[in-house]
Backbone as CSV, one residue per row, in Angstrom:
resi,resn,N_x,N_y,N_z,CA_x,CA_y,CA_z,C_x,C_y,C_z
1,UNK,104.329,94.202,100.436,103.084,93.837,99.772,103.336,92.706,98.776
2,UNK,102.557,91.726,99.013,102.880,91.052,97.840,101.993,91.495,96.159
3,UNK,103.062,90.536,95.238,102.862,91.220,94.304,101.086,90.861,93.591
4,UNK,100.602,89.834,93.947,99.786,89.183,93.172,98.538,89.783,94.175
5,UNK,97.719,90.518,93.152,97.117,91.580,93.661,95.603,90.795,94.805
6,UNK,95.073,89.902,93.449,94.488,88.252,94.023,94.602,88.222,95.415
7,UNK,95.464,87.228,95.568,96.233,87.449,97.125,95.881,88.459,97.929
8,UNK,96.905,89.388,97.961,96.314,90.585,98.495,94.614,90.866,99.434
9,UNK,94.008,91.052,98.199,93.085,90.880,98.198,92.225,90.169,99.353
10,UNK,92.318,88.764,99.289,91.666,87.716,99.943,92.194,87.852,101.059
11,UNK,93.521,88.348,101.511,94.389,88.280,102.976,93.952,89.544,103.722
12,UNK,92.566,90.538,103.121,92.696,91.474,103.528,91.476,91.471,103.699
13,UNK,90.540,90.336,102.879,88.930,90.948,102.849,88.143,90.846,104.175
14,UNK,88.545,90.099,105.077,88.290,90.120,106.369,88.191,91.348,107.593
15,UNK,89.277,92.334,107.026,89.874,93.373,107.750,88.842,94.618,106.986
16,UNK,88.115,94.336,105.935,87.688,95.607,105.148,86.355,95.411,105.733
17,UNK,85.823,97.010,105.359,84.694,97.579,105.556,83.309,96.429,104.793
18,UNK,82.543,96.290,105.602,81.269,95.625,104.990,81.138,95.663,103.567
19,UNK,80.947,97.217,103.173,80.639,97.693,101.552,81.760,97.449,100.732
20,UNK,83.129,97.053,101.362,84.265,97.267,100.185,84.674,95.176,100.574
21,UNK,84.016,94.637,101.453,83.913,92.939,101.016,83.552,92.740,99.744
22,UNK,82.025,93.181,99.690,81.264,93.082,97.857,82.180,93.332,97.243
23,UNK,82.740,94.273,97.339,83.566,94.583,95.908,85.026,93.399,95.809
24,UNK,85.359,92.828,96.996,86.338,92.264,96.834,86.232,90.405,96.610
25,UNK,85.082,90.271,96.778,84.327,89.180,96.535,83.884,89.155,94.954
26,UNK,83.536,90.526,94.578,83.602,90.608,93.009,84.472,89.968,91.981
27,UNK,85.438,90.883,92.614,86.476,91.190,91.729,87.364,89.559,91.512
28,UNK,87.198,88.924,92.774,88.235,87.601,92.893,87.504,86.606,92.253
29,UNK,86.044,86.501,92.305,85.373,85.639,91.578,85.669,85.813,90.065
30,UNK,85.839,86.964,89.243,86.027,86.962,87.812,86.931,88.429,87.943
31,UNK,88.019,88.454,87.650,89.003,89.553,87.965,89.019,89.738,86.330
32,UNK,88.751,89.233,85.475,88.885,89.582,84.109,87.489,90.417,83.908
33,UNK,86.270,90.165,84.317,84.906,90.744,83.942,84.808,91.994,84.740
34,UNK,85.531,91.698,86.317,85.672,93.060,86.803,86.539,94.700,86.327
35,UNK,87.748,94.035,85.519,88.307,94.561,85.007,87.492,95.563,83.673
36,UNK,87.032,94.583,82.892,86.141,95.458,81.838,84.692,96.589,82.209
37,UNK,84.864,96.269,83.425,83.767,96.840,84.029,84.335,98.506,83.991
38,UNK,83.394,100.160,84.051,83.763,101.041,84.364,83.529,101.062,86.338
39,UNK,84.262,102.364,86.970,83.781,102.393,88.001,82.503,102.444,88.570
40,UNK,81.767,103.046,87.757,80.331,102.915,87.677,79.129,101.719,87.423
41,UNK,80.248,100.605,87.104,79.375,99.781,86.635,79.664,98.652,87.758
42,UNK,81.163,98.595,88.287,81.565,97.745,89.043,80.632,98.004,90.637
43,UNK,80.573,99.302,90.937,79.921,100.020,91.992,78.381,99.418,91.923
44,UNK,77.792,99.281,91.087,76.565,99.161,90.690,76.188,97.188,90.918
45,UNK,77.317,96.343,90.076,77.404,95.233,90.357,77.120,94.662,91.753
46,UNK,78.316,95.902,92.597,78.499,95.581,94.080,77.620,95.683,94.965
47,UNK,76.871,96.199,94.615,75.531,96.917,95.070,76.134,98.481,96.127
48,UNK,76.842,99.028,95.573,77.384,100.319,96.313,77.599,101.140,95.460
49,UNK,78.759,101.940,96.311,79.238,103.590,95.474,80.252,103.732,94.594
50,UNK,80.711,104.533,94.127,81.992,104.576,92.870,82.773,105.131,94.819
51,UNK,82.350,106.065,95.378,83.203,106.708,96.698,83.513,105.487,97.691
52,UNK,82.674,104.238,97.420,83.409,103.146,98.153,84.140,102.522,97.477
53,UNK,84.026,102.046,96.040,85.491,101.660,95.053,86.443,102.477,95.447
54,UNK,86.462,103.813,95.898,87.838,104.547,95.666,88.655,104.065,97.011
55,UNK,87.652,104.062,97.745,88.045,103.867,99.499,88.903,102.342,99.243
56,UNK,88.385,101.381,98.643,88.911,100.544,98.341,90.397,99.912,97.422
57,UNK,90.472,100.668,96.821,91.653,101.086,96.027,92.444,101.271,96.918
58,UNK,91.979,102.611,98.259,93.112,102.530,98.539,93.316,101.997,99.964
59,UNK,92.543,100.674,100.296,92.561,99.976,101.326,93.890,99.091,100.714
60,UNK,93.860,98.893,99.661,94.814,98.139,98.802,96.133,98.629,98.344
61,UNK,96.007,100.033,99.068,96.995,100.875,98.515,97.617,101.307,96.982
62,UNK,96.613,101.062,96.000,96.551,101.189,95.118,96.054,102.787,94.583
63,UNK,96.714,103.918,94.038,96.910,105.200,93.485,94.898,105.407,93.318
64,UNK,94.669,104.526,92.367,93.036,104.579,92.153,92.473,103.813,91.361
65,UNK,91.294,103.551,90.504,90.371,102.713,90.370,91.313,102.591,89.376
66,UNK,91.967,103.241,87.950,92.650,102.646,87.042,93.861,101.759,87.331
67,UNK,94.668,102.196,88.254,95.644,101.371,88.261,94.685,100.048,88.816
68,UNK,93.792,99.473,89.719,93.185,98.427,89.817,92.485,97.303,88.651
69,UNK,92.138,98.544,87.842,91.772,97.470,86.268,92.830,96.817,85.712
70,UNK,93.761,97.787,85.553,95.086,96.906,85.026,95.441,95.773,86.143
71,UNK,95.693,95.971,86.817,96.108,94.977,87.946,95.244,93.721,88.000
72,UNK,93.512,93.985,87.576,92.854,92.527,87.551,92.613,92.068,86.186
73,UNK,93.083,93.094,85.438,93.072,92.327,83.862,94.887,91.661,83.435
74,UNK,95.506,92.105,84.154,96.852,91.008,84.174,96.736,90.050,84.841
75,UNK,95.962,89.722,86.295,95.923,88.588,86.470,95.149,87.730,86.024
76,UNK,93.851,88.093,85.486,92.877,87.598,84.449,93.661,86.969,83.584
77,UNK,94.733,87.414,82.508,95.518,86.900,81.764,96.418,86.266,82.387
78,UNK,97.004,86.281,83.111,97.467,84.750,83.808,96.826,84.163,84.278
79,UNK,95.485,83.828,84.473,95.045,82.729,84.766,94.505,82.203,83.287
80,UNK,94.618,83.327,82.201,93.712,82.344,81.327,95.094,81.407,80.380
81,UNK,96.266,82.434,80.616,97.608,81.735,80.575,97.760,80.234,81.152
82,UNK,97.344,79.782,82.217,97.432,78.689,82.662,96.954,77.219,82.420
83,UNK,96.549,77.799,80.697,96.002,76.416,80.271,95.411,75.639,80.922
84,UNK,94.124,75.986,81.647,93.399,75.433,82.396,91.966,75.822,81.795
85,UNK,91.523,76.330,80.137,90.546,76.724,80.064,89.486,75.754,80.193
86,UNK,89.376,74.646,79.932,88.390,73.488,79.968,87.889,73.239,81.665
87,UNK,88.233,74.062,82.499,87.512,73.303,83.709,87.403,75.240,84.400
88,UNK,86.342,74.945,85.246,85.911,75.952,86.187,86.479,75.880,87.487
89,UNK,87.822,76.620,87.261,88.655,75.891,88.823,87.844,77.170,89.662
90,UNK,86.910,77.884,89.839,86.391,78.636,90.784,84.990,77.739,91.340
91,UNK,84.944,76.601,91.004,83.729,75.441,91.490,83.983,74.782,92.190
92,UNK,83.518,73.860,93.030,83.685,73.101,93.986,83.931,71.730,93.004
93,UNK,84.248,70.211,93.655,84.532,69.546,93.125,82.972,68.588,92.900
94,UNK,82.627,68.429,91.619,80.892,67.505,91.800,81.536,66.300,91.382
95,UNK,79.818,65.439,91.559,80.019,64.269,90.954,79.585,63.770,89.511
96,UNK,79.940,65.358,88.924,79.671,65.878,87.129,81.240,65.223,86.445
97,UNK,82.190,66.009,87.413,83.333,65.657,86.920,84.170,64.611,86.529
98,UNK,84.581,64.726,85.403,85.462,63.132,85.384,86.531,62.987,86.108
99,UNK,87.197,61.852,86.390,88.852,61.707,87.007,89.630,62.850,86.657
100,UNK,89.943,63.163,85.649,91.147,64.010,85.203,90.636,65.064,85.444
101,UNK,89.158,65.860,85.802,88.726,66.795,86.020,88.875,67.372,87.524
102,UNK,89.291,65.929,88.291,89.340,65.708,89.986,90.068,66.258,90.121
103,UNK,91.161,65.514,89.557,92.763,65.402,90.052,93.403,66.903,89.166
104,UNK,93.078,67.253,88.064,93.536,68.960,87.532,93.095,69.872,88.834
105,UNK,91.452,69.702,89.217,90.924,70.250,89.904,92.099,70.552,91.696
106,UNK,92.176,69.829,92.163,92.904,69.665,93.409,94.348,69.867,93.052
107,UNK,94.831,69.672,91.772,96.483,70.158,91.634,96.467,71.356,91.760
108,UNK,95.457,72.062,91.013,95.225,73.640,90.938,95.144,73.994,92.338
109,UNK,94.096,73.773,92.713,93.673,74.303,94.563,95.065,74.888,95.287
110,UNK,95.800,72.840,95.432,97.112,73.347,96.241,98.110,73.998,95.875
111,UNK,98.317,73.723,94.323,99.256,74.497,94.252,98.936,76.266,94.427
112,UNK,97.737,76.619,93.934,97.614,78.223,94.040,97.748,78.169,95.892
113,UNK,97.120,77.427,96.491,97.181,77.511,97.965,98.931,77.875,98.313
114,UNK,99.853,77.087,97.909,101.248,77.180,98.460,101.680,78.825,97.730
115,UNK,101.362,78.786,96.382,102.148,80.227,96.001,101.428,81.595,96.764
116,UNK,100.084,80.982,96.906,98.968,82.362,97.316,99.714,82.938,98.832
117,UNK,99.416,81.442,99.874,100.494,81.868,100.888,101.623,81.973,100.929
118,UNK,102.827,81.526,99.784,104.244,82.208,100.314,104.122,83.995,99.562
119,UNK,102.982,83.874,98.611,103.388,85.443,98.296,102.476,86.154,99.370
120,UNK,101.685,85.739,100.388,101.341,86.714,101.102,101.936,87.040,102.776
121,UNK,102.808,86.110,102.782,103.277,85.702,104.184,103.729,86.868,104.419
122,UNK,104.050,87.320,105.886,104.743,88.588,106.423,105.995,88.246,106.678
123,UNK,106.939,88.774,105.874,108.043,88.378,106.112,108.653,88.650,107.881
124,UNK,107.856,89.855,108.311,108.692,90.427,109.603,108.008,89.570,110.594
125,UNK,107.239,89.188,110.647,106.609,87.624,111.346,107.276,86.598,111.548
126,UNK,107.445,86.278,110.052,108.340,85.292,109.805,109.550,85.026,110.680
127,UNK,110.076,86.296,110.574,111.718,86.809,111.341,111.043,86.477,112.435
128,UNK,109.941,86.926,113.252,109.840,87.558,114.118,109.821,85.911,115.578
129,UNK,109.048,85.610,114.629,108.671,83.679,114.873,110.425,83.082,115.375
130,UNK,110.680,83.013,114.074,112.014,82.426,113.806,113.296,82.803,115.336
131,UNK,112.886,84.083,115.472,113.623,84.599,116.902,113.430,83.931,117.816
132,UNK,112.054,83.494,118.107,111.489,83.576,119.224,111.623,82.267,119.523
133,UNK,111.313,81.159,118.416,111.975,79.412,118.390,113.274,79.599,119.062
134,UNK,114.115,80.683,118.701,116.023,80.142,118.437,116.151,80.783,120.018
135,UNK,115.621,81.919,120.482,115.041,81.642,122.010,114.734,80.423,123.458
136,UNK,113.577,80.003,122.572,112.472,79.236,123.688,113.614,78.283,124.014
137,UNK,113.472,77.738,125.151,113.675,76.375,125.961,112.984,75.296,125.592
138,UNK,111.653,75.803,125.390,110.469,74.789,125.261,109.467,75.177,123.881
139,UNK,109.248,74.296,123.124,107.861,75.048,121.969,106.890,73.738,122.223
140,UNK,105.697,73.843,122.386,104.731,73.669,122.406,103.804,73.843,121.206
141,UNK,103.828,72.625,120.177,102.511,72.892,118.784,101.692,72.136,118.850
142,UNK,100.331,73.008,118.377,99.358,72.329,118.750,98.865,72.042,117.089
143,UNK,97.571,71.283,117.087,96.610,71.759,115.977,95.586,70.439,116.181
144,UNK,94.291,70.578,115.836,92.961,69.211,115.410,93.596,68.940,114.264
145,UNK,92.598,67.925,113.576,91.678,67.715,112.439,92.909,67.307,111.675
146,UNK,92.804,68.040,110.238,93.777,68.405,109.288,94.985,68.896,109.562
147,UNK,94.754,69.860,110.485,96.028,70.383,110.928,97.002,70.200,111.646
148,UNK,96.424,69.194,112.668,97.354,68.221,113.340,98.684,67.523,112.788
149,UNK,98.388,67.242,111.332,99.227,66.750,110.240,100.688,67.844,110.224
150,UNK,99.970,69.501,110.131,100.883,70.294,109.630,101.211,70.605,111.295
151,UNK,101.161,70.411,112.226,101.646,70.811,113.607,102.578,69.587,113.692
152,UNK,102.504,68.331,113.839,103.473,67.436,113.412,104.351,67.465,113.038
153,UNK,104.270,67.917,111.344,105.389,68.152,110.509,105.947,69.216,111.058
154,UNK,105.755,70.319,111.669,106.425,71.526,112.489,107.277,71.227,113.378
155,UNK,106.609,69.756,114.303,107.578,69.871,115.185,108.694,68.725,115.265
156,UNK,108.769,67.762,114.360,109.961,67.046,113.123,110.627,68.100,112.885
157,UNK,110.439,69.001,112.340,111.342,69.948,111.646,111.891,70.834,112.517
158,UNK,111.562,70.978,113.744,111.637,71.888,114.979,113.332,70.944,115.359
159,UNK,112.487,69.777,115.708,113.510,69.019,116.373,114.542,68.608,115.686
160,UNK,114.318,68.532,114.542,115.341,68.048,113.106,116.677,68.987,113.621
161,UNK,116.299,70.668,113.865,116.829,71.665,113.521,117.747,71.514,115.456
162,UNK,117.072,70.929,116.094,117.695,71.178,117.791,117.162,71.574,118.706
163,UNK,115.981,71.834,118.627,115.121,72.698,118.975,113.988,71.798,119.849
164,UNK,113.508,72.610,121.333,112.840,70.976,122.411,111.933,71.365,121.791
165,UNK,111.103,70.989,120.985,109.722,71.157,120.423,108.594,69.601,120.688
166,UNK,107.467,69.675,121.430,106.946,68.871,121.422,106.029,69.611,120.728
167,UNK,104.785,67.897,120.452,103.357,68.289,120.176,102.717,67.541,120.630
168,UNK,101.590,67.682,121.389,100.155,67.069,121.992,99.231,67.041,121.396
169,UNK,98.989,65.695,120.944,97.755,65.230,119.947,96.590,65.128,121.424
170,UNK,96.499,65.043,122.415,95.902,64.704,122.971,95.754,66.575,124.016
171,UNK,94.412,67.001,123.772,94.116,68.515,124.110,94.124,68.253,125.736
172,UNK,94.132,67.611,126.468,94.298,67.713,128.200,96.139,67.468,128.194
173,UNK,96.649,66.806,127.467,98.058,67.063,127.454,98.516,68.128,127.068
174,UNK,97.832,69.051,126.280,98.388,70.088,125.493,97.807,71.433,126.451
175,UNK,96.891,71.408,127.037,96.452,72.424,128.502,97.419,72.152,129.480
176,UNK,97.923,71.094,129.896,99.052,70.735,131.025,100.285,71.258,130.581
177,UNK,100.904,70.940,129.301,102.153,71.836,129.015,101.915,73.168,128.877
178,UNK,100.955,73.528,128.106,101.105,74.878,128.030,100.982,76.000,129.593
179,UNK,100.043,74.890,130.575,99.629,75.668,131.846,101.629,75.461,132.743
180,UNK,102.138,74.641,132.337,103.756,74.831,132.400,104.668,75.630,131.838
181,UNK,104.303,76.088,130.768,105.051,76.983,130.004,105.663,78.252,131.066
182,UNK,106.512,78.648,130.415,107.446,79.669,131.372,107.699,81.492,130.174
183,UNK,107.838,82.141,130.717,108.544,83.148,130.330,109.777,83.177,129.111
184,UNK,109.188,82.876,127.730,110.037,82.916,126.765,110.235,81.599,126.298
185,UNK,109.123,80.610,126.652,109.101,79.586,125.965,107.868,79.874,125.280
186,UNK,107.619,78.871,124.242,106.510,79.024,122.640,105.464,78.460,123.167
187,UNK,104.741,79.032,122.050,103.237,77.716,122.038,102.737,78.191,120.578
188,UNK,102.933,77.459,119.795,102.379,77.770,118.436,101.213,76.266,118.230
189,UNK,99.991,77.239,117.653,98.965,76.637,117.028,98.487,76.767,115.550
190,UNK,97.992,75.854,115.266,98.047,75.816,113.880,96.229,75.287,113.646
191,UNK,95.427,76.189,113.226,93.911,75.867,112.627,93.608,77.064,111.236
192,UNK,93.089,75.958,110.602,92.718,77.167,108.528,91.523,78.100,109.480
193,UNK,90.752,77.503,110.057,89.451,78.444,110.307,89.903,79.457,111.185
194,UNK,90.925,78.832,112.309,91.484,79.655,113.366,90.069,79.683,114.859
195,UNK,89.122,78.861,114.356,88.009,78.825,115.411,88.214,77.386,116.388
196,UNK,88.916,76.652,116.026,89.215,75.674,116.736,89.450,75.633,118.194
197,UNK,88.679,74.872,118.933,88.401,75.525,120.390,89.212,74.921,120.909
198,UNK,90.076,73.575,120.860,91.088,73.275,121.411,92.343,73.577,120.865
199,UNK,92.479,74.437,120.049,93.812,75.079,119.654,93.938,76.510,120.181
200,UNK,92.345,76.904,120.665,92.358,78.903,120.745,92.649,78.129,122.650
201,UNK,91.953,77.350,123.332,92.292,77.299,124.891,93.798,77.147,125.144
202,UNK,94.689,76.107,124.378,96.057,75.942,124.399,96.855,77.749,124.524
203,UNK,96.392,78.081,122.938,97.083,79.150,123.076,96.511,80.218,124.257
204,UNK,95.708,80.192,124.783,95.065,81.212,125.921,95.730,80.645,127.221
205,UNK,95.968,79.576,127.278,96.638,78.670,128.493,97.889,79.380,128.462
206,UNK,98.662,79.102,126.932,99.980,79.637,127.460,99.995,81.092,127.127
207,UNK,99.218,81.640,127.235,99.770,83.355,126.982,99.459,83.542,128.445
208,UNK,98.332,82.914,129.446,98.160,83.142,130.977,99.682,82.938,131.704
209,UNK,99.851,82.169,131.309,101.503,81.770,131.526,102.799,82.421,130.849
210,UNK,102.121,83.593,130.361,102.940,84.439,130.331,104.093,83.685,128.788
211,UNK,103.847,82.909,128.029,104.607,82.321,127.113,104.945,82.986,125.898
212,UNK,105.138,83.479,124.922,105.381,83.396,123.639,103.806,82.332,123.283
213,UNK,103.034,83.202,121.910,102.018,82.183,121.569,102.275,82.991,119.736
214,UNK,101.657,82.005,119.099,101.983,82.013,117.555,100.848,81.038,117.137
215,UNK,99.698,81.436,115.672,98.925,80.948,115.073,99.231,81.184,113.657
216,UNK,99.313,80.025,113.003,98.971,79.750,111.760,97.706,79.685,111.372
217,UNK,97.164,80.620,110.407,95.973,80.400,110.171,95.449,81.280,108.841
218,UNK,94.132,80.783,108.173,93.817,81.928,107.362,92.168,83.093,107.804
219,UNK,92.408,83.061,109.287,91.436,83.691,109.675,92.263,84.738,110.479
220,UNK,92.611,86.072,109.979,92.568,87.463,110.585,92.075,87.960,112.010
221,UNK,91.295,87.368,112.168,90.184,87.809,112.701,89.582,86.958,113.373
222,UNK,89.996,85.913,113.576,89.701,84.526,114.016,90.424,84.734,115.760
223,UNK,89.433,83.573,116.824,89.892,83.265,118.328,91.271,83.315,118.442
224,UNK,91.887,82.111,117.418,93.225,82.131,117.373,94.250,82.870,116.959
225,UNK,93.894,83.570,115.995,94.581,84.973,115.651,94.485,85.864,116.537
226,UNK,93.333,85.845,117.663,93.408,86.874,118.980,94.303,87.231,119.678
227,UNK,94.739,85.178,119.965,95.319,84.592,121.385,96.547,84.308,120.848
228,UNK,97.193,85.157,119.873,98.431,84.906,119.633,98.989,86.284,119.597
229,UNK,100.828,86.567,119.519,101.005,87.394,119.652,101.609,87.641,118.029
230,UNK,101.790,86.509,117.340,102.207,86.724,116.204,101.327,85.298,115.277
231,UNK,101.186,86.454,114.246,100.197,85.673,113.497,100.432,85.422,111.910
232,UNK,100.424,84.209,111.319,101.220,83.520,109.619,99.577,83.524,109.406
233,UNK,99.277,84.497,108.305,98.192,84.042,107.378,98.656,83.000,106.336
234,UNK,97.788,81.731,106.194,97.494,81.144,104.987,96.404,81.369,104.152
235,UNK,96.797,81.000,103.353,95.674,81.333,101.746,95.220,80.030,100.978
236,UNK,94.083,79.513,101.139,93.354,77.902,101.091,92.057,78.374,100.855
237,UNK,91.698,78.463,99.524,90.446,78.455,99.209,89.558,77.130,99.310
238,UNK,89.217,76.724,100.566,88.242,75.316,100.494,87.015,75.237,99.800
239,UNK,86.598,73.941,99.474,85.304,73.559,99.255,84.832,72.532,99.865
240,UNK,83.370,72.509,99.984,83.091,71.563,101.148,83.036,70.294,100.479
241,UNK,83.095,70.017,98.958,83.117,68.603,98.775,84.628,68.491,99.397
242,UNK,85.727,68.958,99.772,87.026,68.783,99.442,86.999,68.547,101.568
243,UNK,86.120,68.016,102.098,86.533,67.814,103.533,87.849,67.923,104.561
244,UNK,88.324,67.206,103.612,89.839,66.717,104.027,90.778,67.837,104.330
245,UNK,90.310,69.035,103.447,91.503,70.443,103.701,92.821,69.698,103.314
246,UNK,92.814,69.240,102.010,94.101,68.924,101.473,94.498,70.456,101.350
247,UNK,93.927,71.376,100.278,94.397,72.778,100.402,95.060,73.658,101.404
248,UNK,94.013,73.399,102.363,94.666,74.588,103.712,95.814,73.430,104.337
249,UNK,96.060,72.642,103.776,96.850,71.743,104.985,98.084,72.181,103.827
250,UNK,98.086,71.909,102.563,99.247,72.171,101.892,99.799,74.304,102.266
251,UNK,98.877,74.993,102.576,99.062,76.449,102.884,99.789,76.025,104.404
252,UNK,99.445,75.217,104.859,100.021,75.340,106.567,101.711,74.823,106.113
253,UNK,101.362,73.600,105.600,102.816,73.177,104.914,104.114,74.085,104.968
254,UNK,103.308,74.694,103.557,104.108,75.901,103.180,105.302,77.127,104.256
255,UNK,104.233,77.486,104.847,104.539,78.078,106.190,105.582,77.488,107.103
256,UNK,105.292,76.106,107.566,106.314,75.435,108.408,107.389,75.400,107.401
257,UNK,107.820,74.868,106.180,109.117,74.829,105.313,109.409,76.320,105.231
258,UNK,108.680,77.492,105.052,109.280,78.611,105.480,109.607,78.910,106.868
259,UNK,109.589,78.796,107.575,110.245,78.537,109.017,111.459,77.988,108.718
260,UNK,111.270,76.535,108.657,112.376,75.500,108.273,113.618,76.595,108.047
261,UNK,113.510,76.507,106.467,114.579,76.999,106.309,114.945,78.400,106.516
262,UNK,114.092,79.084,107.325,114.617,80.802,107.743,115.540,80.313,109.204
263,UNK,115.406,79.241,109.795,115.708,78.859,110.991,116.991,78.248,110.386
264,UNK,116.939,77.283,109.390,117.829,76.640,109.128,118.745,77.809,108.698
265,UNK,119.034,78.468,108.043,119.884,79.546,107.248,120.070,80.483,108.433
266,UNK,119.732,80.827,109.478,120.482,81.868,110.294,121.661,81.484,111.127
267,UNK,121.351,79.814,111.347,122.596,79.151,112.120,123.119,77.901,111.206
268,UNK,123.749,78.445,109.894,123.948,77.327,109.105,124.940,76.471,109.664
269,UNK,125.985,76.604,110.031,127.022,75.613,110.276,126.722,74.608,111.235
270,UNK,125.965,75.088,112.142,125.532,74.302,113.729,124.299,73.251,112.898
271,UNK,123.542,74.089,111.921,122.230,73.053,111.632,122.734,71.869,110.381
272,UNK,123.574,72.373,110.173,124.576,71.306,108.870,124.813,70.459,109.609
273,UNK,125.678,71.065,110.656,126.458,69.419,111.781,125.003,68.841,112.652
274,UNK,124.080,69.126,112.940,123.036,68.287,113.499,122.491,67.284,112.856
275,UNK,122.467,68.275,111.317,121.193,67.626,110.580,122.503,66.245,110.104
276,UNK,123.711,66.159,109.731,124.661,65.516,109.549,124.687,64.230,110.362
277,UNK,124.742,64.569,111.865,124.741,63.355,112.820,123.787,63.099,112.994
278,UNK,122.710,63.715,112.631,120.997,62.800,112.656,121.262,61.813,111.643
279,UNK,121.346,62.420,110.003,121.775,61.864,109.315,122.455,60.004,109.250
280,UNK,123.461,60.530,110.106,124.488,59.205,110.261,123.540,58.156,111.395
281,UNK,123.071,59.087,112.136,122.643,57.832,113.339,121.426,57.305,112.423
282,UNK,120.444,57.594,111.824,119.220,57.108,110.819,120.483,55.630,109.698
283,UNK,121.285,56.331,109.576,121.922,55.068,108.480,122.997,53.929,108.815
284,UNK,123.279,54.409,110.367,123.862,53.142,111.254,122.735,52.544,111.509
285,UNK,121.749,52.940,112.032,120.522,51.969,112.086,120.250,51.140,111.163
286,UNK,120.044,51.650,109.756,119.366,50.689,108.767,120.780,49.852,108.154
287,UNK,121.720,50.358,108.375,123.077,49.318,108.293,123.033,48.220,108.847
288,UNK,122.381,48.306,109.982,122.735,46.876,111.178,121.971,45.860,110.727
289,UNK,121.975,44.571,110.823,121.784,43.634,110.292,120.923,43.069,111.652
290,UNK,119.855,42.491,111.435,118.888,41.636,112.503,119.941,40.670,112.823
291,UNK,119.623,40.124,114.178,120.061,38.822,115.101,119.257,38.155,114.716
């Protein structure tokens, strides 16, 4: 479990009961006001029962409603710890704000985005992923949009490490490999919404084919979280002024450098001497002098 209850929380509200969303939508919007709240009052806020707070508690695995106050009035105090009182980092970004209001605004986002997802990641996933790369013959990453960026950087780092990793920016190239894929080769996709229709057909292509399939994503519950057999939640609170998914793209980030180096550290000596003679051949190149 991770420790930051926050987290938690948001990686789970998808999976919870209708009546115990409200409450978890509550609580993350102002975890300090929820906190001062009694069970009776929080229930009442939510528009429900004190018997669905309890259910909730212990969807969270949390003993009961007290140990939960403490838990959102410490993180309340670390966020008000964060010397960030002058701006409403739970707002979207307007055109109220000044420059320095932008740029605080979006440091905050990603950075809570990278800690939110490494403290919620599954570590046995993680492992589980990491096997299944040091396995394949072949990996196959996909992703659109924003995420294309962080499927990229996946498969640089794939190949950095030795590993045949392509990626198909182009979705009729990325249906042709995957409809090739074999028995114990990959296909990892990477979408924040996880609804992405040319990342959920890839991965459905290669699971027909019998492949290894893997989604990055912060949708649970999402096409692509279906059509995979192992699934990396990220944690990217977007806003729609913020188009770009700098956030969820820095949460996908995150994820691939945890790969990275869980891959890198199980075969250290072999990935030292690769990354070494990559190394050297990149600086005989820029050594050589034009004709």
């Amino acid at each position: 479990m991770p420790d930051d209850l926050l987290t938690r929380i948001r990686h789970r509200r998808d999976q919870l009961p209708p009546a115990e969303r409200g409450i978890a939508d509550l609580v993350t919007v102002d975890p300090g006001r929820a906190a001062e709240r009694t069970i009776s009052e929080l229930a009442r806020a939510a528009g429900t029962s004190e018997t669905t707070v309890h259910r909730f508690c212990r969807s969270l695995g949390l003993r009961g409603y007290a140990q939960l106050r403490l838990a959102l009035a410490a993180e309340a105090e670390r966020l008000r710890a964060d010397d960030r009182a002058d701006l409403d980092l739970s707002s979207d970004l307007g055109p109220e704000d000044t420059p320095a209001q932008l740029v605080r605004k979006v440091g905050w986002a990603n950075a809570r985005a990278a800690e939110e997802t490494a403290a919620g990641l599954d570590l046995d996933v993680l492992a589980a992923l990491g096997d299944h790369v040091r396995r394949a013959r072949r990996i196959l990453v996909v992703g659109v949009g924003s995420s294309a960026l962080a499927a990229l950087d996946a498969t640089q780092k794939l190949q950095r490490l030795g590993y045949g990793a392509v990626f198909a920016s182009d979705v009729h190239a990325a249906l042709m490999i995957a409809a090739l894929l074999e028995p114990g080769d990959l296909a990892i996709g990477f979408s924040h919404s996880g609804r992405a229709r040319e990342v959920v057909e890839v991965l459905e292509e290669a699971r027909t084919a019998r492949a290894g399939t893997a989604a990055v994503t912060s949708g649970p519950r999402s096409p692509a979280a279906a059509a995979a057999d192992l699934v990396l939640l990220t944690a990217a609170r977007e806003t729609a002024f913020r188009s770009g998914g700098t956030a969820s793209r820095t949460a996908q980030l995150t994820v691939v450098d945890a790969l990275y180096v869980t891959l890198a550290q199980h075969d250290h000596a072999r990935i030292l001497d690769g990354l070494e003679r990559a190394h050297d051949a990149v600086r005989r190149h820029s050594l050589r002098r034009p004709r």
